[in-house]
PDB file of C-alpha atoms in Angstrom:
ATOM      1  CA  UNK A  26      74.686 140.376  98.084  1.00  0.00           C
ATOM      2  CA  UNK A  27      72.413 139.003  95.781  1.00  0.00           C
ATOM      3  CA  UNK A  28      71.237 135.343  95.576  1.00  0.00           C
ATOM      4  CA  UNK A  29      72.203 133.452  91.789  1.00  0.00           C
ATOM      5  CA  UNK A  30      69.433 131.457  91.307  1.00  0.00           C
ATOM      6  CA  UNK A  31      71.408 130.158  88.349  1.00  0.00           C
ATOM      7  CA  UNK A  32      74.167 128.386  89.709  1.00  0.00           C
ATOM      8  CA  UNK A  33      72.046 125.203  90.070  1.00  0.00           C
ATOM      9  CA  UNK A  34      71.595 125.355  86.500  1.00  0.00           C
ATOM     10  CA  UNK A  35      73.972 122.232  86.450  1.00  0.00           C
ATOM     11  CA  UNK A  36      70.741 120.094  88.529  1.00  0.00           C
ATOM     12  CA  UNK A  37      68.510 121.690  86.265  1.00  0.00           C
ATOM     13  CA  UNK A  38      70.702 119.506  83.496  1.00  0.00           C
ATOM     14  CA  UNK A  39      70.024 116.392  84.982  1.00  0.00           C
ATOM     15  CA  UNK A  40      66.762 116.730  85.745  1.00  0.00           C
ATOM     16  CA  UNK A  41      65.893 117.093  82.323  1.00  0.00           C
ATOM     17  CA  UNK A  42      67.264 113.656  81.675  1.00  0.00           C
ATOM     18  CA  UNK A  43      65.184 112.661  84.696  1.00  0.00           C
ATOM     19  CA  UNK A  44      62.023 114.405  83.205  1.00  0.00           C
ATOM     20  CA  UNK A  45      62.743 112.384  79.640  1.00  0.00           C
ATOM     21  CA  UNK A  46      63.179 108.773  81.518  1.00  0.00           C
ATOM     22  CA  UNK A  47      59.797 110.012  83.663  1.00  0.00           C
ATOM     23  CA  UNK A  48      57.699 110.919  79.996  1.00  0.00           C
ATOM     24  CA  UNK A  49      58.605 107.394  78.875  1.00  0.00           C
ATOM     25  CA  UNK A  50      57.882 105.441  81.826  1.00  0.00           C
ATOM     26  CA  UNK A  51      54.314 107.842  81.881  1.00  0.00           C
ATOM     27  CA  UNK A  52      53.623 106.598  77.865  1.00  0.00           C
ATOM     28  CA  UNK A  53      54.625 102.705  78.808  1.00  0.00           C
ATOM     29  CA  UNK A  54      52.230 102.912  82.307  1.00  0.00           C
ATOM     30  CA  UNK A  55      49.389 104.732  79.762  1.00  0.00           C
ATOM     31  CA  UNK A  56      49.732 101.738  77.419  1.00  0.00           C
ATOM     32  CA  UNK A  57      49.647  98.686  79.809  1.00  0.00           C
ATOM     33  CA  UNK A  58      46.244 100.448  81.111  1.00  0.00           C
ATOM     34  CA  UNK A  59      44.578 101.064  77.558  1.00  0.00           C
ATOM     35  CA  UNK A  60      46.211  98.575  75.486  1.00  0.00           C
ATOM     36  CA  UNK A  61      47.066  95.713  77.465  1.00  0.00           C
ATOM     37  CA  UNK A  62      44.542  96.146  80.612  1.00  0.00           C
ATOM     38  CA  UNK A  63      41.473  97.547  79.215  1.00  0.00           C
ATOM     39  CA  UNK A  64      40.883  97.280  75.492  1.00  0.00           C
ATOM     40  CA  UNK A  65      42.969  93.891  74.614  1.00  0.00           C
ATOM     41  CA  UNK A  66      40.192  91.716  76.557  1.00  0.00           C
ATOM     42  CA  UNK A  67      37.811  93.703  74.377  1.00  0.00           C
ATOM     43  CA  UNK A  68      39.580  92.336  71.301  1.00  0.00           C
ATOM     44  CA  UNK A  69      38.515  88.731  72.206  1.00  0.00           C
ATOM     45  CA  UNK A  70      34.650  89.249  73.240  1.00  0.00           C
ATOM     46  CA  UNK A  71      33.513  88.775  69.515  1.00  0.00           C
ATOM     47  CA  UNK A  72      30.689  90.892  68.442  1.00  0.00           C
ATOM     48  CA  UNK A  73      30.519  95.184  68.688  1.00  0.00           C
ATOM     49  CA  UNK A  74      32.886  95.012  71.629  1.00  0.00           C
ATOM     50  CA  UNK A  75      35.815  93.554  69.144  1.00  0.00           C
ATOM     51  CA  UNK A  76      34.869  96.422  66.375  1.00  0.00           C
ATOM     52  CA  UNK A  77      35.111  99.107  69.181  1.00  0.00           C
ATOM     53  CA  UNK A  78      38.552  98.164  70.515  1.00  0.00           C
ATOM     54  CA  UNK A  79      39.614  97.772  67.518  1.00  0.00           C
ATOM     55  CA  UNK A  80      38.950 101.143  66.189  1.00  0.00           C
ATOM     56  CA  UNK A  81      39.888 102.600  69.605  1.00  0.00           C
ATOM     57  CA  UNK A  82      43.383 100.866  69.649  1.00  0.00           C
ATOM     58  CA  UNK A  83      43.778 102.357  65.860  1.00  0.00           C
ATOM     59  CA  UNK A  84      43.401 105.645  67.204  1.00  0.00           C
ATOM     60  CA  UNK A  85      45.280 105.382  70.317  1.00  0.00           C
ATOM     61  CA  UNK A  86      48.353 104.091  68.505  1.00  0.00           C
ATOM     62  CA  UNK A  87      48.528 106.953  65.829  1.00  0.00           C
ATOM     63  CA  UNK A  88      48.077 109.631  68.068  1.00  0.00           C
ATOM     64  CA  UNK A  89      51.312 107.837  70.204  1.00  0.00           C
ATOM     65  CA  UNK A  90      53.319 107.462  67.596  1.00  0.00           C
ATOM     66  CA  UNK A  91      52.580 111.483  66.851  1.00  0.00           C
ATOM     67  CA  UNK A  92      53.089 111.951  70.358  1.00  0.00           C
ATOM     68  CA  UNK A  93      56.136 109.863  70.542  1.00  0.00           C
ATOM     69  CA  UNK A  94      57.241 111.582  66.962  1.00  0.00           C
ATOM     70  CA  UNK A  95      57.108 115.101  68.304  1.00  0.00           C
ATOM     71  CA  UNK A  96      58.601 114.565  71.715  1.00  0.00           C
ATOM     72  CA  UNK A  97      61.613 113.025  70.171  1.00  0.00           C
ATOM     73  CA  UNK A  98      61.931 115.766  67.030  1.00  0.00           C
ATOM     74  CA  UNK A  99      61.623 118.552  70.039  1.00  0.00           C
ATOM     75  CA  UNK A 100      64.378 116.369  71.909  1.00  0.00           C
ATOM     76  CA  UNK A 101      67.204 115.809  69.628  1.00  0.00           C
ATOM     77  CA  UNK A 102      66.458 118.866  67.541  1.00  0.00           C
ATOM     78  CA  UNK A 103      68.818 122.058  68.235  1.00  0.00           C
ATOM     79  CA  UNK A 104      66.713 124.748  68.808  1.00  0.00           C
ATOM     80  CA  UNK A 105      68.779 127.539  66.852  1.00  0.00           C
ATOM     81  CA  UNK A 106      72.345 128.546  68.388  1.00  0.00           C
ATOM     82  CA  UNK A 107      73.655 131.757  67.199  1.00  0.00           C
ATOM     83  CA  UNK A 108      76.699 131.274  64.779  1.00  0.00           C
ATOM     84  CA  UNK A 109      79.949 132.131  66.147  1.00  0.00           C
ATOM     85  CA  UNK A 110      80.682 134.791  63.804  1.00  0.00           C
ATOM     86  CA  UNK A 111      77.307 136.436  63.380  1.00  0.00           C
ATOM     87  CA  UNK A 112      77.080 140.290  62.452  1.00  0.00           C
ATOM     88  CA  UNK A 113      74.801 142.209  61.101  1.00  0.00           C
ATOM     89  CA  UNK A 114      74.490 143.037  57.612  1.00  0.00           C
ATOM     90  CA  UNK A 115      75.486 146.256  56.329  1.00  0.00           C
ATOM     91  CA  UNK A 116      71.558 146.979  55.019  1.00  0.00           C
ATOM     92  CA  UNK A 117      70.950 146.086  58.827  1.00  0.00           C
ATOM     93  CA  UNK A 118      73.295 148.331  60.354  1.00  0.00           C
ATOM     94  CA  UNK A 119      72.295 151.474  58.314  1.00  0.00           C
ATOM     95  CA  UNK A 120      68.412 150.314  58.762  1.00  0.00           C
ATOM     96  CA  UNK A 121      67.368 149.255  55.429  1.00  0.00           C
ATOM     97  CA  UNK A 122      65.810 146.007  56.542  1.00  0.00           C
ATOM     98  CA  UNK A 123      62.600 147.407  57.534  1.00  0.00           C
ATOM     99  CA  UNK A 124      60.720 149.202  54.920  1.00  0.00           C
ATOM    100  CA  UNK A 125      59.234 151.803  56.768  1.00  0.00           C
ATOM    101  CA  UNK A 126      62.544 152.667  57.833  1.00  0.00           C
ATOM    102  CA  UNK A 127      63.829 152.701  54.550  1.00  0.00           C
ATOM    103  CA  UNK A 128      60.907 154.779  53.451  1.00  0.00           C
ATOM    104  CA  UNK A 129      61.865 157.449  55.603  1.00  0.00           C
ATOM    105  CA  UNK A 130      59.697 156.984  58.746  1.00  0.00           C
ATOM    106  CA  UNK A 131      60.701 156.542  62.088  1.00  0.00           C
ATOM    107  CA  UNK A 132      64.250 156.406  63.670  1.00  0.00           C
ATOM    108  CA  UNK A 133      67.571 158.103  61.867  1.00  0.00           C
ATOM    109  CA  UNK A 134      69.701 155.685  59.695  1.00  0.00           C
ATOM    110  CA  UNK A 135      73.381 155.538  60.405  1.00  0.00           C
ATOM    111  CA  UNK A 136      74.939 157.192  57.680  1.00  0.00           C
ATOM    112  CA  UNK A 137      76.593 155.115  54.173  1.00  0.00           C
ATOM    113  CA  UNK A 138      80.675 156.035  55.641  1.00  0.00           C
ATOM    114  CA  UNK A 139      80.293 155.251  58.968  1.00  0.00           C
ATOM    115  CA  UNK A 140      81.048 151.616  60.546  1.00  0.00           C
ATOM    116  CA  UNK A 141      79.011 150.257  63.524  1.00  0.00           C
ATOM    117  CA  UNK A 142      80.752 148.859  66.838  1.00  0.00           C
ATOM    118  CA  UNK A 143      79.002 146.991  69.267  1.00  0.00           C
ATOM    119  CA  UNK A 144      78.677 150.131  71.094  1.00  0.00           C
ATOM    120  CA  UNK A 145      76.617 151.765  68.178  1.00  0.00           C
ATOM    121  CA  UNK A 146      73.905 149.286  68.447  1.00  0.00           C
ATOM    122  CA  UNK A 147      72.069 150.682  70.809  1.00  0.00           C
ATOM    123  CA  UNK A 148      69.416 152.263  68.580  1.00  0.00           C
ATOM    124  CA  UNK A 149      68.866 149.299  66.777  1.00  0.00           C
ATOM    125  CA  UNK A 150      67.249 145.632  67.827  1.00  0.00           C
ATOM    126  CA  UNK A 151      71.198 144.274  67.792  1.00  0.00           C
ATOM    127  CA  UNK A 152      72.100 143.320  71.778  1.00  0.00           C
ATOM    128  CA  UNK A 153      75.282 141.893  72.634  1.00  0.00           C
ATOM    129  CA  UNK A 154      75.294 139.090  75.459  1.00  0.00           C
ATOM    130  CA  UNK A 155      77.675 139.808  78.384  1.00  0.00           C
ATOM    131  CA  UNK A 156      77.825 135.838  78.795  1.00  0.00           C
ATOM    132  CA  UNK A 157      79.312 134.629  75.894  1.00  0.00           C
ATOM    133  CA  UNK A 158      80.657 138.552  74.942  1.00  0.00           C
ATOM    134  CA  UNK A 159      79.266 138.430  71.356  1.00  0.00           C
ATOM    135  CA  UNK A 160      76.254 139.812  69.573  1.00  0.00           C
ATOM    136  CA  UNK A 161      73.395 138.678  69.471  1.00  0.00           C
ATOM    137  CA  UNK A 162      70.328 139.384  66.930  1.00  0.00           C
ATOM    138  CA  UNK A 163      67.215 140.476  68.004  1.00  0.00           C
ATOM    139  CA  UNK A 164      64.802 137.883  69.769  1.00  0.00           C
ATOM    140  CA  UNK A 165      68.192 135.251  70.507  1.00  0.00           C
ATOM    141  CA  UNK A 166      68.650 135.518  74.501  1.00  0.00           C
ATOM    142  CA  UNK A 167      71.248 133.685  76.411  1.00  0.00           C
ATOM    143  CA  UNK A 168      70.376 130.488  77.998  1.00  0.00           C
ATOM    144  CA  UNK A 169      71.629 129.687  81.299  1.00  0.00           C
ATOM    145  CA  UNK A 170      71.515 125.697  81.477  1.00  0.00           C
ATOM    146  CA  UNK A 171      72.642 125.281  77.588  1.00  0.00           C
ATOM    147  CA  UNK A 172      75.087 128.003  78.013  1.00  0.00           C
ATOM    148  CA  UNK A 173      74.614 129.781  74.923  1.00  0.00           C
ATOM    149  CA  UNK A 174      72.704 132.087  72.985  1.00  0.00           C
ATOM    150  CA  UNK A 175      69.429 130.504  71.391  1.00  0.00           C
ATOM    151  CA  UNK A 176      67.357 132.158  68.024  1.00  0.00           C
ATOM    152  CA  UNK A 177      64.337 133.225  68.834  1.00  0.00           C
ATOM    153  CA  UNK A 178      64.287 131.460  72.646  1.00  0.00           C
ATOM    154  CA  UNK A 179      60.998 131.004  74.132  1.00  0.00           C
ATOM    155  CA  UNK A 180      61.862 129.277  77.580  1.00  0.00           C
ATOM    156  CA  UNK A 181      64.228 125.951  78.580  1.00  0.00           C
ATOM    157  CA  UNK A 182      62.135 123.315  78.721  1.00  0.00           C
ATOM    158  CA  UNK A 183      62.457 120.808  81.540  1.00  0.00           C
ATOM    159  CA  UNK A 184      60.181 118.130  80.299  1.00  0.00           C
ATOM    160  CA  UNK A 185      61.925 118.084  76.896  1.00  0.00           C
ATOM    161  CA  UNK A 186      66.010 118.903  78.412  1.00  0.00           C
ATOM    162  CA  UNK A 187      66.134 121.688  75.830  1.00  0.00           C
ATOM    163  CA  UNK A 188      65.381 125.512  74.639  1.00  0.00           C
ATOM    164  CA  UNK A 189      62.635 125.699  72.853  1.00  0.00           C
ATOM    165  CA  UNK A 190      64.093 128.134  69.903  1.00  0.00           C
ATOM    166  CA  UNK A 191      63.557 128.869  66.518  1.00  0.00           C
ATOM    167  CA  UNK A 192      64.287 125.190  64.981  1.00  0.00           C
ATOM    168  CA  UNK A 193      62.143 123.253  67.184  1.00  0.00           C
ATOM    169  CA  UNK A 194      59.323 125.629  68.624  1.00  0.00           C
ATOM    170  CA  UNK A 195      56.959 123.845  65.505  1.00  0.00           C
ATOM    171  CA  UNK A 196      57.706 120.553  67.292  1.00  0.00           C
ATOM    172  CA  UNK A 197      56.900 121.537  70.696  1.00  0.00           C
ATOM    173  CA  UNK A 198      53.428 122.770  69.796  1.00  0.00           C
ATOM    174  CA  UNK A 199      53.173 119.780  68.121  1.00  0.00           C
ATOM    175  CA  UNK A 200      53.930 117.969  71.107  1.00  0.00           C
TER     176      UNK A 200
END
């Protein structure tokens, strides 16, 4: 018998949260060492020392508020769920959508009176996930931790306690 290495997809859960609590406490030590310990004395030397901290600490604080911007967009955005309902369009099922295909090139089209089952997407880029026994379009794969189908998933992210899908991917190259 085969070992599931996904039924401790439940600790994977929490340690996201754990991950999240760890990113903040890592930005707040980061701060108290270039804010608080190393450039805020700077601030009160007078002279070059005061103009250099200063434009330092400008710096440092945009780029955390982008940092801090990103990480929560790529956090409380949903990456892209399939929708409960979702099926292909008819153009889609005969093979209309691409244009080479609709040219004439390449694979057969599935004629204008006949009706595609899930069974009759085999040819095409439509899959159909045994998890949550729907289809799915092409480039949405099922996530294990979430528990559902995700657009266009890249990977679950542990540092971020989410899929990194099509609504958020621009975020997390952001981040």
């Amino acid at each position: 018998m085969a070992w599931n290495v996904f039924k401790f997809c439940t600790a994977l859960r929490a340690f996201g949260s754990i991950m999240i609590v760890f990113f903040l406490g890592l930005v707040g030590v980061t701060y108290y060492a270039v804010v608080v310990a190393y450039y805020g004395p700077h601030l009160f030397r007078g002279g070059f020392d005061t103009l250099i901290a200063v434009a330092f600490l400008f710096l440092f604080h945009l780029l955390l508020v982008m940092v801090l911007w990103t990480y929560a967009t790529v956090v409380l955005t949903d990456p892209g769920g399939v929708p409960l309902n979702w099926r292909p369009l008819r153009e889609e099922e005969k093979g209309d959508a691409d244009p080479l295909v609709g040219l004439g090139y390449g694979i057969a089209k599935i004629g204008t009176n006949q009706s595609a089952v899930p069974g009759d997407f085999k040819n095409l880029d439509i899959g159909f996930c045994l998890k949550c026994n729907r289809l799915k379009p092409p480039r949405a794969h099922h996530c294990s931790i979430c528990n559902r189908c995700i657009l266009k998933m890249d990977h679950h992210c542990g540092w971020v306690a989410n899929c990194v899908g099509a609504l958020n991917y621009k975020s997390f190259l952001l981040f």
